[in-house]
């Protein structure tokens, strides 16, 4: 119990808080709309600028339509030529100089051997989407004598060692069962036939 | 819209926990800063400042220069106290229950010539029944004087929170004492200020009489000053210390006041059918031997000085040297600050 009789008017009272809530509320009430207004104005300005730029670029595009069409045609032509060039490069890289190889091959054949067939095959494989050529040489021949097997081995050895040929060869061999007696009618008992398979190293580009 | 937000914000504001009571007395501004910590009231600082000169007839638009307080007194809120001199204090009695109709009669019962020029507030101190009366303590203070005081604190701390009359604030402090000792008997309180005095009587803890007298120590001081041709301060010192006999200049000045006190006492004793048991005194005049002697003789009892700081926890260095021994003069400042911190229950 006390005899407190307050005579102060509400208008004379103030908040004792160091930061007055009413001040903060007023600040927010002013600041938030002001920020929104500024942001809206900024967005409007951006929109107008973008619209102007868009119109400007549309005009530029319309004015240069002919050049752009020509440019597209030229680019297409260029692409065609580049594809062609690439194919020529692929062909060049995968080409085996057959004449030179056959010339070298000629010197390796012993005098006791008669070649009956010579078959060169070319197979294309793709590595990293690039064409690679694999050449295979199939040689059939005949020989006579007690030492005909030795003669064929000598032929094989020469193939593997002849400069200009050996470096391109990946393998050269007489497959098992490919050295046989000649069964042709009228053949001499010492006549032998053989098959010799040469595989060349792959030719071509492996990277674009 | 803004009014609605302001009202809503005021509701969110926490009750003050740190208040400085500022008593604009005629001789000094008396300040007491109180802080509430849980249920404990702590006196943080107390000081006397040079007096504020209230204009004799302030213009309604008058704005005084801001009052700066020492840092130790800067609480977030202040409870302002004005002297009782210009106040009208009354206990009004109304038959039956207190109602809206009764409330409407308060202003007319105050006996004011121009009620519109006053700030008026009241408190029902006893709710009556259909067969008993209601008692209302009412106070009025001239608006043009009251309006000046909050303007001393236009911004920053402290913010004005309340404005009350010194005589009532002192009584609040007296009632807040841990051993107020009002008990079942009749207890009197006399506060003698510079220009006026307030005499109040409680019976069974209930205020049954309050009277303001236009008697203060200024009339005695000016009589001595004129008689001896000394400064007011020397005259006051002569009066308070009793170092020389000043009765030839003050003769007959205290008796009329004491007689009125006796009339009031007798009125209460007859009405309440009880005898005044104790009389508490405070204020600048309570320490003047001349006045004390007259009152003691008339009432035939010892006067009890009381300390408004009783029941408060004192911070270290809360009391400056000039305040020590003068604690009684802080009664109104402490009472007003306590009332704010404890709520006007």
Short mmCIF file of C-alpha atoms in Angstrom, two decimals:
data_model
loop_
_atom_site.label_atom_id
_atom_site.label_comp_id
_atom_site.label_asym_id
_atom_site.label_seq_id
_atom_site.Cartn_x
_atom_site.Cartn_y
_atom_site.Cartn_z
CA UNK A 1 0.00 0.00 0.00
CA UNK A 2 1.30 3.44 -0.86
CA UNK A 3 -0.15 6.84 -1.58
CA UNK A 4 1.26 7.09 -5.08
CA UNK A 5 -0.89 9.50 -7.06
CA UNK A 6 0.64 10.04 -10.46
CA UNK A 7 0.02 13.42 -12.07
CA UNK A 8 2.09 12.94 -15.20
CA UNK A 9 0.35 12.98 -18.57
CA UNK A 10 0.77 10.11 -20.99
CA UNK A 11 2.16 12.58 -23.52
CA UNK A 12 4.93 13.53 -21.06
CA UNK A 13 6.09 9.95 -20.58
CA UNK A 14 8.88 8.45 -22.62
CA UNK A 15 10.33 5.00 -22.96
CA UNK A 16 13.46 4.51 -20.88
CA UNK A 17 14.85 1.85 -23.20
CA UNK A 18 18.20 2.77 -24.73
CA UNK A 19 16.77 1.88 -28.14
CA UNK A 20 13.16 2.86 -28.28
CA UNK A 21 10.85 0.26 -29.78
CA UNK A 22 8.70 2.99 -31.30
CA UNK A 23 11.79 4.40 -33.03
CA UNK A 24 12.60 0.96 -34.45
CA UNK A 25 9.02 0.45 -35.63
CA UNK A 26 9.03 3.84 -37.31
CA UNK A 27 12.42 3.11 -38.86
CA UNK A 28 11.15 -0.20 -40.23
CA UNK A 29 7.92 1.39 -41.44
CA UNK A 30 9.94 3.93 -43.39
CA UNK A 31 12.90 1.77 -44.37
CA UNK A 32 11.07 -1.29 -45.73
CA UNK A 33 8.84 0.62 -48.19
CA UNK A 34 11.84 2.77 -49.18
CA UNK A 35 13.97 -0.31 -49.90
CA UNK A 36 11.11 -1.95 -51.81
CA UNK A 37 10.59 1.23 -53.81
CA UNK A 38 14.28 1.49 -54.66
CA UNK A 39 14.43 -2.18 -55.62
CA UNK A 40 11.33 -1.82 -57.80
CA UNK A 41 12.88 1.20 -59.49
CA UNK A 42 16.10 -0.75 -60.05
CA UNK A 43 14.17 -3.68 -61.55
CA UNK A 44 12.19 -1.33 -63.80
CA UNK A 45 15.41 0.30 -64.99
CA UNK A 46 16.97 -3.12 -65.65
CA UNK A 47 13.87 -4.22 -67.57
CA UNK A 48 13.87 -1.11 -69.76
CA UNK A 49 17.60 -1.45 -70.44
CA UNK A 50 17.26 -5.13 -71.34
CA UNK A 51 14.32 -4.41 -73.63
CA UNK A 52 16.35 -1.72 -75.42
CA UNK A 53 19.31 -4.06 -75.81
CA UNK A 54 17.07 -6.86 -77.08
CA UNK A 55 15.53 -4.54 -79.68
CA UNK A 56 18.99 -3.35 -80.71
CA UNK A 57 20.24 -6.91 -81.19
CA UNK A 58 17.11 -7.86 -83.13
CA UNK A 59 17.78 -4.96 -85.50
CA UNK A 60 21.42 -6.03 -85.87
CA UNK A 61 20.39 -9.59 -86.61
CA UNK A 62 17.86 -8.44 -89.21
CA UNK A 63 20.42 -6.16 -90.87
CA UNK A 64 23.02 -8.92 -91.11
CA UNK A 65 20.75 -11.79 -92.09
CA UNK A 66 22.40 -12.16 -95.54
CA UNK A 67 25.90 -12.27 -94.11
CA UNK A 68 24.77 -14.77 -91.51
CA UNK A 69 23.24 -17.06 -94.15
CA UNK A 70 26.41 -16.83 -96.24
CA UNK A 71 28.51 -17.48 -93.16
CA UNK A 72 26.44 -20.57 -92.37
CA UNK A 73 26.91 -21.86 -95.93
CA UNK A 74 30.64 -21.23 -95.79
CA UNK A 75 30.86 -22.95 -92.42
CA UNK A 76 28.99 -25.95 -93.85
CA UNK A 77 31.32 -26.06 -96.88
CA UNK A 78 34.32 -25.78 -94.59
CA UNK A 79 33.07 -28.69 -92.53
CA UNK A 80 32.68 -30.79 -95.68
CA UNK A 81 36.21 -29.98 -96.78
CA UNK A 82 37.58 -30.69 -93.33
CA UNK A 83 35.83 -34.09 -93.36
CA UNK A 84 37.30 -34.81 -96.74
CA UNK A 85 40.76 -33.79 -95.64
CA UNK A 86 40.44 -35.96 -92.59
CA UNK A 87 39.49 -38.92 -94.75
CA UNK A 88 42.50 -38.29 -97.01
CA UNK A 89 44.73 -38.14 -93.94
CA UNK A 90 43.21 -41.39 -92.73
CA UNK A 91 43.80 -42.99 -96.10
CA UNK A 92 47.38 -41.76 -96.25
CA UNK A 93 48.11 -42.96 -92.75
CA UNK A 94 46.62 -46.40 -93.38
CA UNK A 95 48.21 -46.95 -96.82
CA UNK A 96 50.88 -49.65 -97.24
CA UNK A 97 53.45 -48.88 -100.00
CA UNK A 98 52.86 -52.24 -101.68
CA UNK A 99 55.30 -51.74 -104.59
CA UNK A 100 58.25 -51.06 -102.30
CA UNK A 101 57.34 -54.01 -100.08
CA UNK A 102 56.96 -56.38 -103.02
CA UNK A 103 60.29 -55.19 -104.37
CA UNK A 104 61.92 -56.03 -101.05
CA UNK A 105 59.97 -59.27 -100.86
CA UNK A 106 61.32 -60.36 -104.26
CA UNK A 107 64.88 -60.47 -102.94
CA UNK A 108 63.97 -62.74 -100.04
CA UNK A 109 62.66 -65.69 -102.11
CA UNK A 110 65.28 -68.52 -102.32
CA UNK A 111 66.03 -69.98 -105.75
CA UNK A 112 64.66 -73.44 -104.70
CA UNK A 113 61.21 -72.07 -104.09
CA UNK A 114 58.48 -71.53 -106.62
CA UNK A 115 55.67 -69.25 -105.54
CA UNK A 116 52.27 -70.46 -106.67
CA UNK A 117 50.08 -67.65 -105.25
CA UNK A 118 50.43 -64.32 -103.54
CA UNK A 119 47.42 -62.76 -101.86
CA UNK A 120 47.37 -59.38 -100.06
CA UNK A 121 44.25 -58.54 -97.96
CA UNK A 122 43.32 -55.27 -96.26
CA UNK A 123 40.97 -55.15 -93.25
CA UNK A 124 39.73 -51.92 -91.64
CA UNK A 125 39.23 -51.72 -87.85
CA UNK A 126 38.18 -48.69 -85.85
CA UNK A 127 40.13 -47.52 -82.83
CA UNK A 128 38.78 -44.42 -81.04
CA UNK A 129 36.45 -44.04 -84.04
CA UNK A 130 39.54 -43.78 -86.28
CA UNK A 131 40.07 -46.25 -89.17
CA UNK A 132 43.14 -48.52 -88.88
CA UNK A 133 44.21 -50.74 -91.78
CA UNK A 134 45.56 -54.21 -91.14
CA UNK A 135 47.37 -55.87 -94.04
CA UNK A 136 47.88 -59.63 -94.31
CA UNK A 137 50.04 -61.41 -96.97
CA UNK A 138 49.28 -65.04 -97.75
CA UNK A 139 52.03 -66.79 -99.75
CA UNK A 140 51.69 -70.27 -101.26
CA UNK A 141 54.72 -71.98 -102.78
CA UNK A 142 56.43 -75.21 -103.84
CA UNK A 143 59.91 -76.68 -103.26
CA UNK A 144 61.70 -79.97 -103.89
CA UNK A 145 64.46 -81.91 -102.20
CA UNK A 146 65.50 -83.63 -99.05
CA UNK A 147 66.06 -80.28 -97.32
CA UNK A 148 62.94 -78.48 -98.52
CA UNK A 149 61.79 -77.74 -94.94
CA UNK A 150 65.12 -76.04 -94.29
CA UNK A 151 64.65 -74.02 -97.46
CA UNK A 152 61.24 -72.77 -96.25
CA UNK A 153 62.72 -71.86 -92.84
CA UNK A 154 65.47 -69.96 -94.65
CA UNK A 155 62.77 -68.10 -96.63
CA UNK A 156 60.97 -67.24 -93.37
CA UNK A 157 64.17 -66.03 -91.76
CA UNK A 158 64.95 -63.78 -94.72
CA UNK A 159 61.44 -62.30 -94.57
CA UNK A 160 61.91 -61.40 -90.93
CA UNK A 161 65.34 -59.86 -91.47
CA UNK A 162 65.15 -58.03 -94.81
CA UNK A 163 65.41 -54.25 -94.37
CA UNK A 164 62.35 -52.38 -95.62
CA UNK A 165 60.16 -55.36 -94.81
CA UNK A 166 61.07 -56.62 -91.36
CA UNK A 167 60.22 -53.27 -89.72
CA UNK A 168 56.63 -53.42 -91.03
CA UNK A 169 56.01 -57.02 -90.15
CA UNK A 170 54.28 -57.91 -86.96
CA UNK A 171 54.49 -61.68 -87.54
CA UNK A 172 55.49 -64.21 -90.22
CA UNK A 173 54.88 -67.90 -89.79
CA UNK A 174 54.02 -71.21 -91.44
CA UNK A 175 50.82 -72.25 -89.66
CA UNK A 176 50.84 -75.81 -88.24
CA UNK A 177 49.96 -78.36 -90.92
CA UNK A 178 50.68 -75.92 -93.76
CA UNK A 179 53.94 -77.69 -94.90
CA UNK A 180 52.78 -80.74 -96.84
CA UNK A 181 53.76 -83.24 -99.52
CA UNK A 182 52.50 -82.23 -102.92
CA UNK A 183 49.57 -84.54 -103.77
CA UNK A 184 49.04 -83.23 -107.25
CA UNK A 185 49.01 -85.97 -109.96
CA UNK A 186 52.45 -86.26 -111.51
CA UNK A 187 54.19 -84.65 -108.57
CA UNK A 188 57.66 -85.92 -107.52
CA UNK A 189 57.80 -87.72 -104.15
CA UNK A 190 60.14 -85.01 -102.84
CA UNK A 191 57.86 -82.12 -103.90
CA UNK A 192 56.50 -80.10 -100.99
CA UNK A 193 53.85 -77.32 -100.82
CA UNK A 194 53.60 -74.74 -98.10
CA UNK A 195 51.59 -71.79 -96.89
CA UNK A 196 53.24 -68.77 -95.30
CA UNK A 197 51.21 -66.04 -93.51
CA UNK A 198 52.64 -62.56 -92.92
CA UNK A 199 50.77 -60.01 -90.76
CA UNK A 200 51.79 -56.35 -91.09
CA UNK A 201 51.68 -53.87 -88.25
CA UNK A 202 48.40 -51.80 -88.15
CA UNK A 203 48.54 -48.63 -90.20
CA UNK A 204 46.51 -45.51 -89.49
CA UNK A 205 45.81 -42.77 -86.94
CA UNK A 206 44.75 -43.77 -83.44
CA UNK A 207 44.00 -40.26 -82.22
CA UNK A 208 41.99 -37.56 -83.97
CA UNK B 1 -2.94 3.37 -37.07
CA UNK B 2 0.16 4.92 -35.46
CA UNK B 3 -1.75 5.44 -32.20
CA UNK B 4 -2.69 1.76 -32.23
CA UNK B 5 0.93 0.70 -32.74
CA UNK B 6 2.09 3.10 -30.01
CA UNK B 7 -0.47 1.67 -27.57
CA UNK B 8 0.62 -1.84 -28.45
CA UNK B 9 4.30 -0.96 -27.93
CA UNK B 10 3.56 0.62 -24.53
CA UNK B 11 1.95 -2.65 -23.47
CA UNK B 12 5.16 -4.46 -24.40
CA UNK B 13 7.29 -2.13 -22.29
CA UNK B 14 8.53 -3.83 -19.13
CA UNK B 15 7.88 -2.28 -15.76
CA UNK B 16 10.78 -0.05 -14.66
CA UNK B 17 13.50 -1.77 -12.65
CA UNK B 18 15.79 1.19 -12.18
CA UNK B 19 14.35 4.55 -11.17
CA UNK B 20 15.74 7.79 -9.83
CA UNK B 21 13.44 9.78 -7.58
CA UNK B 22 14.01 13.51 -8.09
CA UNK B 23 12.53 15.80 -5.45
CA UNK B 24 12.49 19.41 -6.64
CA UNK B 25 12.68 20.95 -3.20
CA UNK B 26 13.08 24.65 -2.59
CA UNK B 27 16.50 24.32 -0.97
CA UNK B 28 17.91 21.47 -3.06
CA UNK B 29 17.07 18.90 -5.67
CA UNK B 30 17.19 15.66 -3.73
CA UNK B 31 17.86 12.54 -5.77
CA UNK B 32 17.79 8.85 -4.87
CA UNK B 33 18.37 6.15 -7.48
CA UNK B 34 16.78 2.80 -6.62
CA UNK B 35 17.15 -0.48 -8.50
CA UNK B 36 15.03 -3.56 -8.04
CA UNK B 37 16.84 -6.89 -8.05
CA UNK B 38 14.37 -9.73 -7.60
CA UNK B 39 12.58 -8.70 -4.40
CA UNK B 40 15.40 -6.51 -3.10
CA UNK B 41 15.51 -2.74 -3.48
CA UNK B 42 19.01 -1.35 -3.78
CA UNK B 43 19.94 2.28 -3.28
CA UNK B 44 22.50 2.86 -6.02
CA UNK B 45 23.20 6.50 -5.40
CA UNK B 46 21.84 9.55 -3.62
CA UNK B 47 22.82 13.17 -3.96
CA UNK B 48 21.72 16.75 -3.41
CA UNK B 49 21.89 19.06 -6.41
CA UNK B 50 21.51 22.85 -6.67
CA UNK B 51 17.83 23.91 -6.59
CA UNK B 52 15.76 24.40 -9.71
CA UNK B 53 14.22 27.86 -9.87
CA UNK B 54 10.64 27.41 -10.95
CA UNK B 55 9.36 30.60 -12.65
CA UNK B 56 6.85 32.50 -10.52
CA UNK B 57 4.24 32.33 -13.25
CA UNK B 58 5.39 29.92 -15.97
CA UNK B 59 4.07 30.35 -19.48
CA UNK B 60 2.34 27.18 -20.77
CA UNK B 61 4.92 27.00 -23.56
CA UNK B 62 7.89 27.57 -21.25
CA UNK B 63 10.68 25.08 -21.86
CA UNK B 64 13.37 25.08 -19.17
CA UNK B 65 16.99 24.21 -19.96
CA UNK B 66 17.55 20.43 -19.63
CA UNK B 67 18.67 19.24 -16.23
CA UNK B 68 21.84 17.15 -16.32
CA UNK B 69 22.32 14.58 -13.60
CA UNK B 70 25.57 13.01 -12.37
CA UNK B 71 26.34 9.73 -14.13
CA UNK B 72 25.64 7.72 -10.97
CA UNK B 73 22.04 8.97 -10.99
CA UNK B 74 21.33 8.20 -14.64
CA UNK B 75 18.61 5.57 -14.36
CA UNK B 76 16.40 4.75 -17.38
CA UNK B 77 13.38 6.29 -15.65
CA UNK B 78 12.71 9.05 -13.15
CA UNK B 79 9.96 9.69 -10.66
CA UNK B 80 9.50 13.44 -10.36
CA UNK B 81 8.38 15.11 -7.15
CA UNK B 82 7.07 18.64 -6.82
CA UNK B 83 6.77 20.56 -3.53
CA UNK B 84 3.45 20.37 -1.71
CA UNK B 85 3.23 24.16 -1.57
CA UNK B 86 0.95 24.55 -4.59
CA UNK B 87 -0.86 21.24 -4.16
CA UNK B 88 -4.38 20.71 -2.93
CA UNK B 89 -4.59 17.56 -0.80
CA UNK B 90 -7.88 16.27 0.49
CA UNK B 91 -9.53 13.22 1.93
CA UNK B 92 -13.06 13.14 0.58
CA UNK B 93 -15.75 11.04 2.15
CA UNK B 94 -18.78 9.81 0.23
CA UNK B 95 -21.70 7.91 1.69
CA UNK B 96 -22.17 4.36 0.47
CA UNK B 97 -20.26 2.40 -2.13
CA UNK B 98 -17.81 4.04 -4.46
CA UNK B 99 -19.33 4.22 -7.90
CA UNK B 100 -18.98 6.01 -11.22
CA UNK B 101 -21.39 8.60 -9.92
CA UNK B 102 -19.17 9.17 -6.89
CA UNK B 103 -16.16 9.47 -9.13
CA UNK B 104 -17.87 12.28 -11.02
CA UNK B 105 -18.26 14.25 -7.79
CA UNK B 106 -14.58 14.24 -6.86
CA UNK B 107 -13.58 17.30 -8.88
CA UNK B 108 -16.44 19.40 -7.53
CA UNK B 109 -15.59 18.34 -3.95
CA UNK B 110 -12.00 19.52 -4.35
CA UNK B 111 -13.14 23.14 -4.02
CA UNK B 112 -11.05 24.43 -6.90
CA UNK B 113 -11.90 27.76 -8.56
CA UNK B 114 -10.76 26.68 -12.00
CA UNK B 115 -10.52 22.86 -12.06
CA UNK B 116 -9.51 22.91 -15.73
CA UNK B 117 -6.20 24.52 -14.76
CA UNK B 118 -5.29 21.63 -12.45
CA UNK B 119 -4.10 18.08 -12.86
CA UNK B 120 -6.26 15.97 -10.59
CA UNK B 121 -5.84 12.38 -9.49
CA UNK B 122 -7.33 10.31 -6.72
CA UNK B 123 -7.12 6.99 -4.96
CA UNK B 124 -9.86 5.19 -3.11
CA UNK B 125 -8.35 4.41 0.26
CA UNK B 126 -11.48 2.84 1.73
CA UNK B 127 -14.27 1.24 -0.27
CA UNK B 128 -17.55 1.79 1.52
CA UNK B 129 -20.61 -0.41 1.82
CA UNK B 130 -24.23 0.73 1.52
CA UNK B 131 -24.12 1.44 5.27
CA UNK B 132 -20.61 2.94 5.50
CA UNK B 133 -18.73 5.66 3.70
CA UNK B 134 -16.05 5.56 1.00
CA UNK B 135 -12.86 7.54 1.50
CA UNK B 136 -10.91 8.99 -1.37
CA UNK B 137 -7.52 10.66 -1.27
CA UNK B 138 -7.55 13.35 -3.95
CA UNK B 139 -4.78 15.63 -5.13
CA UNK B 140 -4.72 18.59 -7.48
CA UNK B 141 -1.74 20.52 -8.81
CA UNK B 142 -1.65 23.54 -11.15
CA UNK B 143 -1.04 22.26 -14.67
CA UNK B 144 1.26 25.08 -15.79
CA UNK B 145 3.67 24.31 -12.92
CA UNK B 146 3.41 20.53 -13.30
CA UNK B 147 4.10 20.73 -17.05
CA UNK B 148 7.46 22.44 -16.53
CA UNK B 149 9.10 19.59 -14.59
CA UNK B 150 8.97 16.74 -17.18
CA UNK B 151 10.35 19.19 -19.75
CA UNK B 152 13.62 19.20 -17.80
CA UNK B 153 14.23 15.75 -19.33
CA UNK B 154 13.47 16.13 -23.04
CA UNK B 155 15.60 13.23 -24.28
CA UNK B 156 17.89 10.45 -23.15
CA UNK B 157 17.90 9.00 -19.66
CA UNK B 158 16.14 9.39 -17.37
CA UNK B 159 12.73 9.33 -19.00
CA UNK B 160 9.89 10.83 -16.93
CA UNK B 161 7.64 8.09 -15.60
CA UNK B 162 5.67 9.69 -12.78
CA UNK B 163 5.00 13.03 -11.16
CA UNK B 164 3.74 13.31 -7.61
CA UNK B 165 3.52 15.56 -4.60
CA UNK B 166 6.36 15.58 -2.08
CA UNK B 167 4.06 15.21 0.94
CA UNK B 168 2.43 12.06 -0.46
CA UNK B 169 5.74 10.59 -1.67
CA UNK B 170 7.16 10.98 1.87
CA UNK B 171 4.12 9.23 3.30
CA UNK B 172 4.63 6.37 0.81
CA UNK B 173 8.21 6.04 2.04
CA UNK B 174 7.05 6.03 5.67
CA UNK B 175 4.45 3.36 4.92
CA UNK B 176 7.11 1.24 3.20
CA UNK B 177 9.36 1.04 6.25
CA UNK B 178 9.87 -2.53 7.41
CA UNK B 179 8.71 -1.59 10.94
CA UNK B 180 6.35 1.22 10.04
CA UNK B 181 4.67 0.36 13.31
CA UNK B 182 1.33 1.74 12.30
CA UNK B 183 -0.33 -1.22 13.96
CA UNK B 184 -3.73 -0.66 15.46
CA UNK B 185 -3.08 2.76 16.95
CA UNK B 186 -3.17 6.30 15.72
CA UNK B 187 0.08 7.45 14.15
CA UNK B 188 0.91 10.92 12.86
CA UNK B 189 3.37 12.10 10.25
CA UNK B 190 4.57 15.66 9.92
CA UNK B 191 6.75 16.81 7.06
CA UNK B 192 7.96 20.39 7.34
CA UNK B 193 9.28 21.69 4.03
CA UNK B 194 10.66 25.11 3.13
CA UNK B 195 7.36 26.73 2.22
CA UNK B 196 4.72 24.29 3.48
CA UNK B 197 4.05 21.39 5.81
CA UNK B 198 1.96 18.26 5.47
CA UNK B 199 0.36 16.65 8.49
CA UNK B 200 -1.15 13.18 8.07
CA UNK B 201 -2.74 10.81 10.55
CA UNK B 202 -3.19 7.05 10.14
CA UNK B 203 -5.52 4.91 12.16
CA UNK B 204 -5.05 1.14 11.95
CA UNK B 205 -2.81 1.74 8.96
CA UNK B 206 -5.49 3.71 7.13
CA UNK B 207 -5.02 7.36 6.22
CA UNK B 208 -7.75 9.27 8.07
CA UNK B 209 -6.49 12.84 7.81
CA UNK B 210 -4.19 14.86 5.63
CA UNK B 211 -3.69 18.61 5.82
CA UNK B 212 -1.34 20.95 4.16
CA UNK B 213 -0.25 24.11 6.01
CA UNK B 214 1.35 27.14 4.48
CA UNK B 215 4.01 27.06 7.14
CA UNK B 216 7.63 26.32 6.29
CA UNK B 217 11.03 27.21 7.59
CA UNK B 218 11.38 30.03 5.05
CA UNK B 219 9.22 32.36 7.19
CA UNK B 220 11.53 31.78 10.20
CA UNK B 221 14.68 32.11 8.10
CA UNK B 222 13.55 35.39 6.54
CA UNK B 223 12.62 36.79 10.00
CA UNK B 224 16.11 35.98 11.33
CA UNK B 225 17.75 37.26 8.16
CA UNK B 226 15.98 40.58 8.47
CA UNK B 227 16.57 40.81 12.22
CA UNK B 228 20.28 40.00 12.08
CA UNK B 229 20.97 41.19 8.52
CA UNK B 230 22.68 37.93 7.54
CA UNK B 231 22.55 35.68 4.50
CA UNK B 232 19.80 33.04 4.20
CA UNK B 233 22.34 30.25 4.70
CA UNK B 234 23.66 31.78 7.94
CA UNK B 235 20.11 32.40 9.10
CA UNK B 236 19.24 28.76 8.43
CA UNK B 237 22.35 27.59 10.28
CA UNK B 238 21.51 29.77 13.27
CA UNK B 239 18.00 28.38 13.26
CA UNK B 240 18.99 24.72 12.93
CA UNK B 241 21.89 24.74 15.39
CA UNK B 242 20.29 26.98 18.00
CA UNK B 243 23.73 28.48 18.68
CA UNK B 244 22.17 31.83 19.59
CA UNK B 245 18.75 32.69 20.89
CA UNK B 246 16.67 33.81 17.93
CA UNK B 247 13.33 33.70 19.73
CA UNK B 248 12.96 37.51 19.75
CA UNK B 249 12.62 37.45 15.94
CA UNK B 250 10.62 34.20 15.65
CA UNK B 251 8.34 34.72 18.62
CA UNK B 252 4.77 33.93 17.78
CA UNK B 253 5.54 32.44 14.36
CA UNK B 254 5.40 28.74 15.27
CA UNK B 255 2.48 28.79 17.71
CA UNK B 256 -0.30 29.36 15.12
CA UNK B 257 0.99 26.40 13.14
CA UNK B 258 1.17 24.21 16.23
CA UNK B 259 -2.33 25.24 17.20
CA UNK B 260 -3.65 24.15 13.82
CA UNK B 261 -1.85 20.84 14.25
CA UNK B 262 -3.54 20.37 17.61
CA UNK B 263 -6.94 21.17 16.15
CA UNK B 264 -6.37 18.55 13.48
CA UNK B 265 -5.20 16.01 16.04
CA UNK B 266 -8.19 16.64 18.28
CA UNK B 267 -10.52 16.31 15.31
CA UNK B 268 -9.11 12.90 14.42
CA UNK B 269 -9.03 11.66 17.99
CA UNK B 270 -12.71 12.60 18.45
CA UNK B 271 -13.73 11.14 15.14
CA UNK B 272 -11.74 7.93 15.50
CA UNK B 273 -12.26 7.71 19.25
CA UNK B 274 -8.56 7.00 19.77
CA UNK B 275 -5.46 8.86 20.96
CA UNK B 276 -2.48 9.81 18.85
CA UNK B 277 0.30 7.47 20.00
CA UNK B 278 3.30 8.45 17.92
CA UNK B 279 4.36 11.32 15.69
CA UNK B 280 6.95 10.83 12.96
CA UNK B 281 8.65 13.93 11.61
CA UNK B 282 10.77 14.59 8.57
CA UNK B 283 11.77 17.41 6.24
CA UNK B 284 14.06 20.37 6.64
CA UNK B 285 12.05 21.78 9.58
CA UNK B 286 12.08 18.57 11.56
CA UNK B 287 15.66 19.15 12.68
CA UNK B 288 15.12 22.70 13.91
CA UNK B 289 15.14 22.71 17.67
CA UNK B 290 12.83 25.72 17.94
CA UNK B 291 10.08 23.99 15.99
CA UNK B 292 10.63 20.57 17.58
CA UNK B 293 10.43 22.05 21.07
CA UNK B 294 7.13 23.83 20.37
CA UNK B 295 5.54 20.71 18.85
CA UNK B 296 6.83 18.37 21.55
CA UNK B 297 5.46 20.59 24.28
CA UNK B 298 2.10 20.94 22.57
CA UNK B 299 1.68 17.24 21.77
CA UNK B 300 3.35 16.13 24.98
CA UNK B 301 5.28 13.39 23.27
CA UNK B 302 8.71 12.67 21.79
CA UNK B 303 8.99 13.30 18.05
CA UNK B 304 10.34 10.37 16.06
CA UNK B 305 12.70 11.01 13.22
CA UNK B 306 12.80 8.17 10.74
CA UNK B 307 15.22 7.07 8.05
CA UNK B 308 13.66 6.49 4.62
CA UNK B 309 16.62 4.29 3.71
CA UNK B 310 15.65 1.64 6.28
CA UNK B 311 14.81 -1.59 4.50
CA UNK B 312 16.92 -0.73 1.47
CA UNK B 313 20.20 -2.39 0.53
CA UNK B 314 22.87 0.27 0.08
CA UNK B 315 25.43 -0.04 -2.69
CA UNK B 316 29.01 0.84 -1.72
CA UNK B 317 29.53 4.61 -1.97
CA UNK B 318 25.78 5.15 -2.48
CA UNK B 319 25.77 8.02 -0.02
CA UNK B 320 28.04 10.98 -0.57
CA UNK B 321 29.42 12.87 2.41
CA UNK B 322 26.87 15.69 2.10
CA UNK B 323 24.01 13.16 2.19
CA UNK B 324 25.29 11.22 5.21
CA UNK B 325 23.39 12.35 8.27
CA UNK B 326 20.77 14.03 6.04
CA UNK B 327 19.03 10.81 4.94
CA UNK B 328 15.68 12.07 6.23
CA UNK B 329 15.60 14.68 3.47
CA UNK B 330 15.49 11.87 0.89
CA UNK B 331 12.07 10.70 2.08
CA UNK B 332 10.09 12.00 -0.90
CA UNK B 333 12.69 10.88 -3.50
CA UNK B 334 12.85 7.39 -2.00
CA UNK B 335 9.07 7.17 -1.58
CA UNK B 336 8.37 8.12 -5.20
CA UNK B 337 11.02 5.76 -6.59
CA UNK B 338 9.76 2.91 -4.38
CA UNK B 339 6.19 3.51 -5.50
CA UNK B 340 7.23 3.16 -9.15
CA UNK B 341 9.31 0.04 -8.53
CA UNK B 342 6.66 -1.62 -6.39
CA UNK B 343 3.75 -0.53 -8.56
CA UNK B 344 0.96 1.68 -7.32
CA UNK B 345 -0.67 -1.07 -5.24
#
